[in-house]
Structures are given as C-alpha cells and as structure tokens.
Coordinates of C-alpha atoms and ligand atoms in Angstrom, one line a residue:
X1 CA -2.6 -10.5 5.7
X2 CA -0.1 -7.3 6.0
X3 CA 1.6 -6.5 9.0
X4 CA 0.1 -3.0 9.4
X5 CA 1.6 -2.5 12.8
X6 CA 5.4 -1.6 11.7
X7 CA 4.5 0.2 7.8
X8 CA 2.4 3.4 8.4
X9 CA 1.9 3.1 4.7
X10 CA -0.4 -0.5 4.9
X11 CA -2.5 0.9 7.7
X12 CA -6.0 1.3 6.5
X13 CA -7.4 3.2 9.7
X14 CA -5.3 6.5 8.7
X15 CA -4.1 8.3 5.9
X16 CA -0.4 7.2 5.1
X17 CA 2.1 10.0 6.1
X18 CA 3.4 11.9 3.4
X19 CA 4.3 15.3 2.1
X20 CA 0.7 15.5 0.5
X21 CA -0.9 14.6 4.0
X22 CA 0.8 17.4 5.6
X23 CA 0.7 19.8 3.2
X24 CA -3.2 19.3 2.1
X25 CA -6.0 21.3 2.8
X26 CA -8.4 18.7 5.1
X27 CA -11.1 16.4 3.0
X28 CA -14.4 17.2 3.0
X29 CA -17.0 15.5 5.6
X30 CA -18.0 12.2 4.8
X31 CA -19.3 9.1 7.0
X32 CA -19.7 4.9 6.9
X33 CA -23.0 4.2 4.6
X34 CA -25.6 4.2 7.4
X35 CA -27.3 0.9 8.4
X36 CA -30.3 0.3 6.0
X37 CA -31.1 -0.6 2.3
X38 CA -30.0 1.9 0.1
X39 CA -31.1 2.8 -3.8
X40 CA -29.1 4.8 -6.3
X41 CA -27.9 5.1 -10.0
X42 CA -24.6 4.3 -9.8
X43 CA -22.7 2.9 -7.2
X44 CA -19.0 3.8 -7.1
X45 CA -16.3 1.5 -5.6
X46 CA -13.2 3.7 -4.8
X47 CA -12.5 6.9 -4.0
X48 CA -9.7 8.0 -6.1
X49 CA -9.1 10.0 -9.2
X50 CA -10.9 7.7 -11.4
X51 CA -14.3 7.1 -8.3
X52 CA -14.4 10.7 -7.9
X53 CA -14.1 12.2 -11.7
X54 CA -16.9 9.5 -12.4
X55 CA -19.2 10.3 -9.4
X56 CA -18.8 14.0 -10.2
X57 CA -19.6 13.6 -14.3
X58 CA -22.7 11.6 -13.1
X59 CA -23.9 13.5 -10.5
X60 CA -23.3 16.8 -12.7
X61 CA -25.9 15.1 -14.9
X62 CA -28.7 14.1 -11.9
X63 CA -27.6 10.9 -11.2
X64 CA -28.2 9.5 -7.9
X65 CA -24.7 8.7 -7.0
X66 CA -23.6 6.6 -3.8
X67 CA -19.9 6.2 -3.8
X68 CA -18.5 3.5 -1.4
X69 CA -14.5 3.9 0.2
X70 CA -13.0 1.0 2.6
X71 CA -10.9 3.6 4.0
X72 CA -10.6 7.8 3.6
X73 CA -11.0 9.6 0.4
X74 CA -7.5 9.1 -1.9
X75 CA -6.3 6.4 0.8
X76 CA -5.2 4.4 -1.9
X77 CA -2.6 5.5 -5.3
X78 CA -4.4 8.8 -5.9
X79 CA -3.4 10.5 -2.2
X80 CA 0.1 9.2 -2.4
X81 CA 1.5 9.4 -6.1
X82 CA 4.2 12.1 -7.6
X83 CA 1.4 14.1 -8.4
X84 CA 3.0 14.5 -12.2
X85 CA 0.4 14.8 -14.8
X86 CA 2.2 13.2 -17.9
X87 CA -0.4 12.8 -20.5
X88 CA 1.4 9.7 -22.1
X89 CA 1.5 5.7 -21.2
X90 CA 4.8 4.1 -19.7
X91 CA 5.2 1.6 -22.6
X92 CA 1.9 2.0 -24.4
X93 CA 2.7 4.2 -27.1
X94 CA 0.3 5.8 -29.4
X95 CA 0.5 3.2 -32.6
X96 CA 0.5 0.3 -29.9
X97 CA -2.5 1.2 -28.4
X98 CA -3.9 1.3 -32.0
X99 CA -2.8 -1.9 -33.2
X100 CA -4.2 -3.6 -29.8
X101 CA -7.7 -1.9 -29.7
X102 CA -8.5 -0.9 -33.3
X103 CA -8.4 2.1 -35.0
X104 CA -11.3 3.7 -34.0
X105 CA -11.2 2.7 -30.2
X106 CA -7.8 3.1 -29.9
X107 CA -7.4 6.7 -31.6
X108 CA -10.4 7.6 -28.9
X109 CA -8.6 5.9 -26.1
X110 CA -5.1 8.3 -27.6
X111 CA -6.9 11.3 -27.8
X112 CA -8.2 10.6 -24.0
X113 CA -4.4 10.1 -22.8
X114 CA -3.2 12.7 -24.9
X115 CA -5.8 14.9 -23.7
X116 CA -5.3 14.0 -20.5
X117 CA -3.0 16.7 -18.8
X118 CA -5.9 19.6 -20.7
X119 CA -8.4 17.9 -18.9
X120 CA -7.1 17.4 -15.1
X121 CA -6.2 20.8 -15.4
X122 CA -9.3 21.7 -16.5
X123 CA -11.3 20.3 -13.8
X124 CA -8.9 22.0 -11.1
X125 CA -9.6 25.2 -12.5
X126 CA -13.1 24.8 -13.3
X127 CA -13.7 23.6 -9.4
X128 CA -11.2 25.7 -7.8
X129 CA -9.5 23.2 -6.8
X130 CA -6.5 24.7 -4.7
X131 CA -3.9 21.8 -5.3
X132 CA -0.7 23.9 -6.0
X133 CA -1.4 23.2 -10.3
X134 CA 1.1 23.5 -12.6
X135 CA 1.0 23.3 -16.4
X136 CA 4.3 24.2 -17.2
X137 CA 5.2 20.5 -19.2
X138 CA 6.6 16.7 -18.3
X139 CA 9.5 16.1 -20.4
X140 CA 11.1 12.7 -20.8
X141 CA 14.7 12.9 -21.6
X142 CA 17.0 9.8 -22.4
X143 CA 19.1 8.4 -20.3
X144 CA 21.3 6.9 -23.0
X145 CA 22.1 8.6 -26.8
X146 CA 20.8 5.3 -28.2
X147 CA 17.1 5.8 -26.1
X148 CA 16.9 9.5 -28.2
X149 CA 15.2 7.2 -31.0
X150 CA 12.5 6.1 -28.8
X151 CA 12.5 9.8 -27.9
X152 CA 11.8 10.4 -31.7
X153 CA 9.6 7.8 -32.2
X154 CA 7.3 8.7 -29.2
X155 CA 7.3 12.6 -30.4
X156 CA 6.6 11.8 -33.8
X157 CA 3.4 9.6 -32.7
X158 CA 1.9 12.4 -30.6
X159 CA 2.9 15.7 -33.2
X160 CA 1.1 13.3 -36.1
X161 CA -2.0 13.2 -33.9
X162 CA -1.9 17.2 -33.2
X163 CA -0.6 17.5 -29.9
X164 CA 1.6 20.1 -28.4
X165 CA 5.1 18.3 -28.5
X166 CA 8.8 18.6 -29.0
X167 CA 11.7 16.8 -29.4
X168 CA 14.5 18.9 -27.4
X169 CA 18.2 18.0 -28.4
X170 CA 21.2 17.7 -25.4
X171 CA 21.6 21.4 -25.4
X172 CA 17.8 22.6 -24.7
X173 CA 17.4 19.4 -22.5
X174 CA 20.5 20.7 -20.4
X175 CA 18.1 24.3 -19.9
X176 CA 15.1 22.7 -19.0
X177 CA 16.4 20.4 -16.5
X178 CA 19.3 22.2 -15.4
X179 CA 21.8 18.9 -15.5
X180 CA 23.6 17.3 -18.6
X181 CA 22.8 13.7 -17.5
X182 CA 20.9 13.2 -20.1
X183 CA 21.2 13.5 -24.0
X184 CA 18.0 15.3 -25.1
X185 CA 14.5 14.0 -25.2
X186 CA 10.8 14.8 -25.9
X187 CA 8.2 17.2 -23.9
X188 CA 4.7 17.6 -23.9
X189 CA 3.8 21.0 -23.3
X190 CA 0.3 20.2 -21.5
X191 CA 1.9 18.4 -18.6
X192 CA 2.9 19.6 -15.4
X193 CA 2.1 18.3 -11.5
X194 CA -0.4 19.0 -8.5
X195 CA -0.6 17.9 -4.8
X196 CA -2.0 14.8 -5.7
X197 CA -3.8 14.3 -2.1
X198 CA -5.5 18.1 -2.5
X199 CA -6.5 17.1 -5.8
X200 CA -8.3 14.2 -4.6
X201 CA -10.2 15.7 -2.0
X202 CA -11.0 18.6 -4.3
X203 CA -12.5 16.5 -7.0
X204 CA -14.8 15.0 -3.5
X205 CA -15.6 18.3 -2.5
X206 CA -16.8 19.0 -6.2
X207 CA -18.8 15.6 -6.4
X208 CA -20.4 16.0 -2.6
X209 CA -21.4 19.8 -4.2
X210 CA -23.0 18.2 -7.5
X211 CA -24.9 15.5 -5.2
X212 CA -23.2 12.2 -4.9
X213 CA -23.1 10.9 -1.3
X214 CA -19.2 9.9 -0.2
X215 CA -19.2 7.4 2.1
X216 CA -15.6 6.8 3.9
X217 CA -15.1 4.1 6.3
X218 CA -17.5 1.6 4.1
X219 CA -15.4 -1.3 2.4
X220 CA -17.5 -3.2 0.0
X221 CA -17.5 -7.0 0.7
X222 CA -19.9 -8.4 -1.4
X223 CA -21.2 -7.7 -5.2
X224 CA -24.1 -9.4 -6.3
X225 CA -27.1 -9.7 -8.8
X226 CA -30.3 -9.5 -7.7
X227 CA -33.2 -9.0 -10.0
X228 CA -32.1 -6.1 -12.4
X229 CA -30.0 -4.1 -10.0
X230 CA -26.8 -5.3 -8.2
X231 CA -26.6 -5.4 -4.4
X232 CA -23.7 -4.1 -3.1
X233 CA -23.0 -4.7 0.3
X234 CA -21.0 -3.1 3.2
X235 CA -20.7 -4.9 6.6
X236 CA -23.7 -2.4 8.1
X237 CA -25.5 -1.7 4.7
X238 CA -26.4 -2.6 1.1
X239 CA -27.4 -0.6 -1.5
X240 CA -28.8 -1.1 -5.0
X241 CA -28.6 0.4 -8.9
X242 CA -28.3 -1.1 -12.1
X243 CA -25.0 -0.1 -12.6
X244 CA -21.3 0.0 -10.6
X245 CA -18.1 1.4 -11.0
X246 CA -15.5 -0.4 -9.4
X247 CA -12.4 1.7 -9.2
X248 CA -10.6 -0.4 -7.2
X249 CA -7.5 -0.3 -9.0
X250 CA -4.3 -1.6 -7.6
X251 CA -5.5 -1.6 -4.1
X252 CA -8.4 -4.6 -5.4
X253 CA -8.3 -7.3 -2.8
X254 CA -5.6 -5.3 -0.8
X255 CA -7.5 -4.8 2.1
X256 CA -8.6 -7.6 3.4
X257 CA -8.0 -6.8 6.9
X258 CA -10.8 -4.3 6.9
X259 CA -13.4 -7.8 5.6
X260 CA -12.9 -6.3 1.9
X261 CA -11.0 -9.2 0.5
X262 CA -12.0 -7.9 -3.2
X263 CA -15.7 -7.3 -3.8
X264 CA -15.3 -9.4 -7.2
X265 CA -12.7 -12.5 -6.2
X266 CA -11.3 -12.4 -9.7
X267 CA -10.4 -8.9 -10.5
X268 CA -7.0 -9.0 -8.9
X269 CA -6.1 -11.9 -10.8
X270 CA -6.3 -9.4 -13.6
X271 CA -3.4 -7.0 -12.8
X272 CA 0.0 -7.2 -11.0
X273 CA 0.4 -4.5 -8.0
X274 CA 4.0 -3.1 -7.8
X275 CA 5.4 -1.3 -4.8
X276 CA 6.7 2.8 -5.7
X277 CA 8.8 4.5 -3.5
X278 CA 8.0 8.2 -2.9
X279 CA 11.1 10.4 -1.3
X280 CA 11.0 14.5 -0.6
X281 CA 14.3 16.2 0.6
X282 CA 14.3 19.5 3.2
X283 CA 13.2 22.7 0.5
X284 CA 16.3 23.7 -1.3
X285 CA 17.9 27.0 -0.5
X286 CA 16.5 29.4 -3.6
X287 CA 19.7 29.7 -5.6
X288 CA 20.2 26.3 -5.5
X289 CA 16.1 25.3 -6.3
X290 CA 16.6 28.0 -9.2
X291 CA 19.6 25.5 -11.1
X292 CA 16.9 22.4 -11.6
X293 CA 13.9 21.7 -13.3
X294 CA 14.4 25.9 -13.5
X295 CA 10.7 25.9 -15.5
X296 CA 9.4 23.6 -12.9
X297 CA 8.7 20.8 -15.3
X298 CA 8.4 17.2 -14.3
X299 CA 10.0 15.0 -15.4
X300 CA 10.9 11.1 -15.9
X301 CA 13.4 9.9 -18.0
X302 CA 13.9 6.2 -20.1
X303 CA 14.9 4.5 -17.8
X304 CA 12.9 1.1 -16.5
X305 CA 14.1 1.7 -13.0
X306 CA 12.6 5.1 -13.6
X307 CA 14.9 8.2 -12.2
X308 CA 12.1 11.0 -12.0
X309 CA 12.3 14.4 -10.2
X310 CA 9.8 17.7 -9.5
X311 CA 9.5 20.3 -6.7
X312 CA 6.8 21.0 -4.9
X313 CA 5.2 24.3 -4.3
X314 CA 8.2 25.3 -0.8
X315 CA 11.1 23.8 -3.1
X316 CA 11.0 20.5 -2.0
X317 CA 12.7 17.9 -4.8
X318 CA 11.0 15.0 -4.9
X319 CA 11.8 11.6 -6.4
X320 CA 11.2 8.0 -6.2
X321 CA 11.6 4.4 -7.2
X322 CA 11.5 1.0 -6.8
X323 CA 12.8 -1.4 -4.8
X324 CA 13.1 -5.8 -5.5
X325 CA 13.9 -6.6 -1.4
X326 CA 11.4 -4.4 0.1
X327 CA 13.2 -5.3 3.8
X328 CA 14.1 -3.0 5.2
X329 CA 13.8 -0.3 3.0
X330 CA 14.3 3.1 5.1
X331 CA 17.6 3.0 5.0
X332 CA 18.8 1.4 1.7
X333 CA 16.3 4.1 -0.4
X334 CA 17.4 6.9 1.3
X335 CA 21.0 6.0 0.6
X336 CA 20.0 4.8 -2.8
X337 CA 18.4 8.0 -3.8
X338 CA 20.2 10.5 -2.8
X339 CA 22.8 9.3 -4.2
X340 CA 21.0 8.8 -7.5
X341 CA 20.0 12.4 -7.4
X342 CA 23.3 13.6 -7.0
X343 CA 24.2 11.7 -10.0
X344 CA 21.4 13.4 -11.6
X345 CA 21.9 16.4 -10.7
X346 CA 25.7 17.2 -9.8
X347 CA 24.9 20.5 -8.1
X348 CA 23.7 19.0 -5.1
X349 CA 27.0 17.5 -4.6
X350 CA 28.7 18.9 -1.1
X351 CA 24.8 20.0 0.1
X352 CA 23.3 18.3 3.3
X353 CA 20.7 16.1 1.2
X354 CA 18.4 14.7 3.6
X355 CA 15.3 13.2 2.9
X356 CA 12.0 14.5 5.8
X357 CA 9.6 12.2 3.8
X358 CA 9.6 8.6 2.7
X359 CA 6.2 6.3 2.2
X360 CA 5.1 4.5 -0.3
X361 CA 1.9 3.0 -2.5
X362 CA 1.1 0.9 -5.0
X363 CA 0.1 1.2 -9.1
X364 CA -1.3 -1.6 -11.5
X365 CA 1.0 -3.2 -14.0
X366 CA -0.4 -5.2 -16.9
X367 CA 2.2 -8.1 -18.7
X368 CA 1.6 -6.0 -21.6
X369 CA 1.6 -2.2 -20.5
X370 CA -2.0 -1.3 -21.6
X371 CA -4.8 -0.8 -19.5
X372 CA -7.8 -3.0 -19.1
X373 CA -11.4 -2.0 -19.3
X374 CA -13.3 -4.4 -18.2
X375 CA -17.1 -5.5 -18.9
X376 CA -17.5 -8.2 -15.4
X377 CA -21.6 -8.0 -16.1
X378 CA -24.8 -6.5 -17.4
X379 CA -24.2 -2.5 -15.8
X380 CA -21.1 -3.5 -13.7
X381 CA -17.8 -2.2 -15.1
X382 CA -13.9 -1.6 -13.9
X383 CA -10.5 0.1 -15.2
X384 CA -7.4 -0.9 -14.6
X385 CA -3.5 -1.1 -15.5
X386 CA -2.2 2.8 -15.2
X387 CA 1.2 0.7 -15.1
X388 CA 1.9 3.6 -13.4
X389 CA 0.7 7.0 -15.3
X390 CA -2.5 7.1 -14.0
X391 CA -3.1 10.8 -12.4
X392 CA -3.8 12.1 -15.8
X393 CA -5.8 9.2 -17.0
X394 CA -7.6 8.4 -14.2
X395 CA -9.2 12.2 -13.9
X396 CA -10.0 12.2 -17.8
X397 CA -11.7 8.9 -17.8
X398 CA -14.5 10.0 -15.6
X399 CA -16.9 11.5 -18.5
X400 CA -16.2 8.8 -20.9
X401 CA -16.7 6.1 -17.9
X402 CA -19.9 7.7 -17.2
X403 CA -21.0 7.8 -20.9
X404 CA -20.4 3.6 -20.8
X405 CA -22.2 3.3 -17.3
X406 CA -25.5 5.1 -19.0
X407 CA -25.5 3.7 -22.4
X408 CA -28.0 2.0 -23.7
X409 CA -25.6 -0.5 -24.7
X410 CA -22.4 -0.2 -23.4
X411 CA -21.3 -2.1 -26.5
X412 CA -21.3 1.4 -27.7
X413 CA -18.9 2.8 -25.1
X414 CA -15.4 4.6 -27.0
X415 CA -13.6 2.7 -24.7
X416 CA -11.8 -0.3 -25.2
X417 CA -14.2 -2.5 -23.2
X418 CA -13.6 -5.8 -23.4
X419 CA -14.6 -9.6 -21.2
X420 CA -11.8 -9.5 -18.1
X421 CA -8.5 -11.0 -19.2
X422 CA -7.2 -13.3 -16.2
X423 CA -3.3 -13.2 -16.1
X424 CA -2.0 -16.4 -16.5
X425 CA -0.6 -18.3 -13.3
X426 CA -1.6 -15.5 -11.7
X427 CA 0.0 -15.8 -7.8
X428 CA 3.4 -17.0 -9.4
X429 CA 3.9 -14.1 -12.3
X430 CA 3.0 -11.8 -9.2
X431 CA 5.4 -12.9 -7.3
X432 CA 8.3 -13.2 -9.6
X433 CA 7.4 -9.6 -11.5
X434 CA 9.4 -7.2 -9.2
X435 CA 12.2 -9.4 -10.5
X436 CA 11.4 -7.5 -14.0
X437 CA 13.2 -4.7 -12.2
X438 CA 16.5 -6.7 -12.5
X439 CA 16.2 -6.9 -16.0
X440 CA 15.0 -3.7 -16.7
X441 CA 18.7 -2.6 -15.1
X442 CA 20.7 -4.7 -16.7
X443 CA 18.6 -3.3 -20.1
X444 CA 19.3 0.3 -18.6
X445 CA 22.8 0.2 -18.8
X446 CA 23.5 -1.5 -22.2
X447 CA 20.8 -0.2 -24.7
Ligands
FAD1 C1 3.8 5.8 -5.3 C2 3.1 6.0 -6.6 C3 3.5 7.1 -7.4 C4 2.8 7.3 -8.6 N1 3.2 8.4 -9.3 C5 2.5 8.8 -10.4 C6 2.8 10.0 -11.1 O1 3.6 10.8 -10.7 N2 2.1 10.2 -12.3 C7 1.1 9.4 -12.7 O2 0.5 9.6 -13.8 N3 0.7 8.3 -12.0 C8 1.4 8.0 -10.9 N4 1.0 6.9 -10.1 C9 -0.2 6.1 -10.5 C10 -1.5 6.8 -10.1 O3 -1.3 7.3 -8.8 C11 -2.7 5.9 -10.2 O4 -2.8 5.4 -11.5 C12 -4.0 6.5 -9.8 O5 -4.0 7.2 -8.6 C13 -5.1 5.4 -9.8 O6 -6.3 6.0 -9.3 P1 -7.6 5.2 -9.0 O7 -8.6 6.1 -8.6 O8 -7.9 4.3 -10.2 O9 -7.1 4.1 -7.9 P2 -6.7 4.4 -6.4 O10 -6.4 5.8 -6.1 O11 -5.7 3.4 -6.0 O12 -8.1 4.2 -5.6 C14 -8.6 2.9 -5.3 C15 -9.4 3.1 -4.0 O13 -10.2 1.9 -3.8 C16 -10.4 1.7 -2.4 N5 -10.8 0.3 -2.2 C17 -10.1 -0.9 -2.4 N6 -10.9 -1.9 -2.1 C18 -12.1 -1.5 -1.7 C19 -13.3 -2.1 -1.3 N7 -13.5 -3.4 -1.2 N8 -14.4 -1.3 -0.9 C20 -14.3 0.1 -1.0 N9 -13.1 0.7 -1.4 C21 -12.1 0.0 -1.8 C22 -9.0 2.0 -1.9 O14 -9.0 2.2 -0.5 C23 -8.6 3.2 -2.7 O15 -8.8 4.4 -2.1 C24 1.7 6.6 -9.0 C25 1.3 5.5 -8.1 C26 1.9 5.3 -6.9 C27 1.4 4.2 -6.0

C-alpha cells in the first residue's frame, strides 16, 4: 500500500494540489451513495472525462444513471493532466490502428480520435463549461531533422482522412513556437488546451443537470452477477442495472487503501500505469510570454521522453515529464526541467525560472500503444490504454460508449470491443517498464 502521508499527490481523502486545484471553479455537490439497495440503468465506475461524458450522453437520453467515485470528481488523471487536447494517439497512428482493428472498426475508432479535439470543444461550449478553452491547435514538431519523416508520415495519414492538418517546415515551426529547437513538424488545427480540473467538474455539473446521480466518497469494492443485473457494491451500499461502465482507467486497483482494491481483480493486469510529472513556473512577464507558443498552441514534440510546453490562461508555462527513480523527485525535476526549458526555449535564459507547482498522476500504457476496449461480461464494459493522450479521447468516447452499453448487442458496438487481453507476466513487465524510458533516450538522441 502507498505511503500517502509524505506525496500529497497519492492521498485519496483530498484533491491533489495543483495549478488546476487552485485555479478551478469548485465541483458541483455530490455525496457517498446512501446506505440501501439501489436500482438504475447504468452504473458508472469513475468520475473522469470518460465516467462523466458517458453518464451525461446517457442521462441526456433518460437513462437512470448512478455514477460511483472512490474519491472526488476528476481525483484521478482527468483533474491533474496538461489539459492539451491533441486529437492524435502517442504511437498509434492512423494506418496502425487500421491494420490492428479492421477497416471498418478502426476507421470509426480514427474518425473518433481525429474528431476528438471538435468534440471536447464542442461539449465545453454546448454546456458552458468555463474551463479557460482554447482551440487555437497542438502541433508536434521534431526534435531531430531525421523525426520530420514521421512528421510526414503522420500528416499524410490524417490530411488522406480529411482532417484539418499541416506539415509546417523549420521556418513556420520557428513562428509558431517562438524557438528554433526544432526542425519543423505537423499541426492539427482542431487542438488546443483547457483547465483540465474545470473541465471535469463541468462535464459533472452537466450530467448532475441531465439526471445522473454523482456519488463522491463511494469506492466500489465488489462487482458481481446476480440474476440479470450486476450488483455493484460500496462499503454502505449496492446498487443494480444491467449494465456498467467501469472507467477506472489507470487508477484501477490504485486505491486500495480506501477497501477498493480493483472492483474486477483482473483489469489492472491489463495495462501498465506510468508516473507524469506536471510542472507550472511563476506567469511570465508579458513581453517575454508574447516570444513562445505566441498563438498559444500546445504542443509536444517527438521525443519519447516527451519535452511538451503550453500557458495557461495568467501566462503560466507549463511542462512535464517523466522520471525512472521517482525518489526524491522535488528537487531533481525541478532542476531537470528548467533546465530542459531553457534549452527549449533560449529566451528564458538569464530569467528567474522558478517553478510554484509540481504534482503528479498517472496514465495507462499498453505494450503496444493502442487502447483496449474491453467486453469483461454480458452489459459490463471498460476502456483503457490513453498511453497518455486521453483528454481528447476520453470526452469523445462518451456517446459511442453509451451507444455499446444500450445495444442490443454490443457485438454491434463501432468500437473495437474485444475479450480483455491480460499482459503477460504482468507484475514483472510493470515493474521493469519505466526502464522503457532509458531506451527511449538513448533512441532520442541517435535517430
Ligand atoms: C500527469 C498527466 C498528464 C497528462 N497529460 C495529458 C495531456 O496533456 N493530454 C492528453 O490527451 N492526455 C493527458 N493525460 C492522459 C489523460 O489525463 C487521461 O487519459 C484521462 O484523464 C483518462 O480519463 P479517465 O476518465 O478514463 O480516467 P481517470 O480520470 O483516471 O478517472 C478514473 C477514476 O476512477 C476512480 N476510481 C478508481 N478506482 C475506483 C473504484 N474502485 N471505485 C470508484 N472509483 C474508482 C479514480 O478515483 C478516478 O477518479 C495525462 C495524464 C496524466 C496522469
């Protein structure tokens, strides 16, 4: 069991401090499930971005929807993320996800991804959902001249399929991101970033208004079948319905302290949680703010040990990364990364960098980089493997999720769904993948 005492970020009794956590407008009322059997549609397991857009399609279509949270609403990855909306996988590229689901599954499953950035933004607008939004593009440049081919190759995939890309040589590259580190790249114009944390509690605030009951404070410790509904319990309560969401994600099985071990024992076994660093300096004085990311796009680059940047709405510059040793990690990121973004962005060379906020989460990696949808029973479905682009995703999954959950047959779904996949000598590959992060540094520097 974690050590919550000394990591405000493990703590499952409060929200982890971060920028978002200051800087978001409060979430909406909820309460623990009370005592009692309980009936509904759908049960939901998770409030995130995927929990919450799927409680809010189903309620918007009368469904009785009961959604269950072990700790507060976006506790988990969707409260403490970037907040970029890159409507793209890390590694999973269009004609990948093609050849691995099909064609006609896996153009559905592009479209949703490519789609994605539309459709977050969408549902902000639609709900007034005030989360500091801003479309304005992610671009991806290359870190090396040799990684412009995977720039090409990744915008020729997406401009095939119709979507509003561009390949941007050194020289545009240098105006959008206000630095010559890099040697050109590839944008998608639909991408941008939010507060991730008002987002969250936004799409909650929508669900609550369409019907669905949000119950904080109510970890789900047992799943089971009973009859032709699944009981689904909470230490005080239990409820019922023929069909469940879990939407669980990374955080499946991560919070054991709170009696929530994992709700289905074998789910984690199906995806490897990695640790992300999130850092945001003091606001940068205006004339210095207005010589980076001078569009305000986001924006991560080809590197494996990811170098990624935005502002937030008071000029904040935000980064992150990843760590193999997390001992001790205060002190070695902050020198770490401000170093890196000084490298990135020479301007900030001479200026008193310091970073006010440093915490850190957790996203799903799959050995392969695609995500998993996962049929576990007769009505009771999950999602998982973002490998770590999953604010877009996880928002634009929520109708298609809820199409699945009320099919007739969920054989039917557009999704991918598939048997779970178990990884392989599970506890071992976990503990060894953060090593991936050496290789992916020695790759960064010689291809
Ligand atoms: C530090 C960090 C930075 C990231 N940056 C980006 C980014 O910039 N762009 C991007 O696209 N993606 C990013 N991601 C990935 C993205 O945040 C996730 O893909 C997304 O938030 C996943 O949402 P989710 O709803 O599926 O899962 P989560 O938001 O993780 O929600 C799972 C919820 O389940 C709850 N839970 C767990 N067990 C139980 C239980 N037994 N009973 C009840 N509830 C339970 C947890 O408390 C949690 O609230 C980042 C992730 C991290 C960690």
């Amino acid at each position: 069991m974690a050590d919550t005492s000394l990591d405000p970020s493990l703590d499952p009794s409060r929200m982890p401090p971060s920028l978002w956590a200051d800087t978001a407008f409060p979430a909406p009322l909820s309460s623990a499930l009370a005592p009692g059997d309980h009936a509904a549609d759908l049960i939901v397991i998770g409030a995130g971005f995927t929990g919450l857009s799927t409680a809010l399609h189903a309620a918007e279509r009368g469904a009785r929807v009961v959604l269950l949270e072990a700790a507060e609403i976006g506790w988990g990855a969707s409260g403490r993320n970037n907040g970029q909306v890159i409507p793209a996988m890390t590694r999973a590229d269009p004609d990948v996800i093609v050849n691995a689901f099909g064609a006609e599954k896996g153009e559905v499953l592009v479209s949703l991804i490519g789609g994605s950035g539309n459709a977050l933004f969408e549902l902000a607008r639609k709900h007034r959902i005030e989360c500091a939004a801003l479309q304005n593009g992610w671009i991806q440049p290359a870190h090396r001249a040799s990684r412009m081919a995977l720039a090409q190759s990744r915008f020729e995939q997406w401009k095939k399929r119709g979507f509003d890309v561009e390949l941007v040589d050194r020289e545009r590259a240098w105006s959008l991101i206000g630095s010559n580190f890099w040697f050109g790249g590839w944008q998608n114009l639909t991408g941008g970033h939010i507060n991730p944390l008002a987002f969250v509690r936004g799409l909650a605030r929508a669900a609550q208004a369409a019907g669905a009951s949000i119950h904080t404070r109510s970890p789900v410790t047992d799943i089971a079948r009973v009859g032709d509904a699944w009981r689904v319990s909470t230490p005080q309560a239990f409820v019922s319905a023929p069909r469940v969401l879990i939407a669980t994600h990374a955080y499946s099985g991560a919070l054991a302290e709170l009696g929530a071990a994992s709700p289905w024992p074998a789910l984690p076994n199906t995806l490897l949680p990695m640790r992300s660093y999130q850092l945001a300096t003091q606001p940068l004085p205006p004339e210095l703010r207005a010589t980076i990311l001078p569009h305000g796009h986001a924006m991560s680059d080809t590197h494996g040990d990811l170098h990624l940047a935005r502002f937030d709405e008071t000029g904040r510059l935000l980064t992150g990364g990843a760590l193999i040793v997390p001992f001790g990690y205060e002190s070695r990121l902050r020198k770490r990364l401000a170093a890196r973004l000084v490298r990135m962005f020479p301007q900030l060379e001479g200026w008193p960098l310091r970073f006010d906020y440093l915490w850190h989460g957790n996203f799903a990696v799959t050995p392969d980089g695609l995500p998993r949808f996962a049929t576990l029973g007769n009505g009771l479905f999950a999602w998982m493997g973002c490998n770590g682009r999953g604010v877009a995703l996880s928002t634009a999954l929520g109708p298609a999720l809820t199409e699945t959950l009320f099919a007739n047959d969920p054989a039917d779904s557009a999704l991918p769904f598939e048997p779970m996949r178990r990884i392989a000598a599970h506890s071992l590959v976990k503990r060894t993948a953060i090593a991936a992060m050496m290789v992916y540094r020695w790759r960064d520097a010689r291809d």
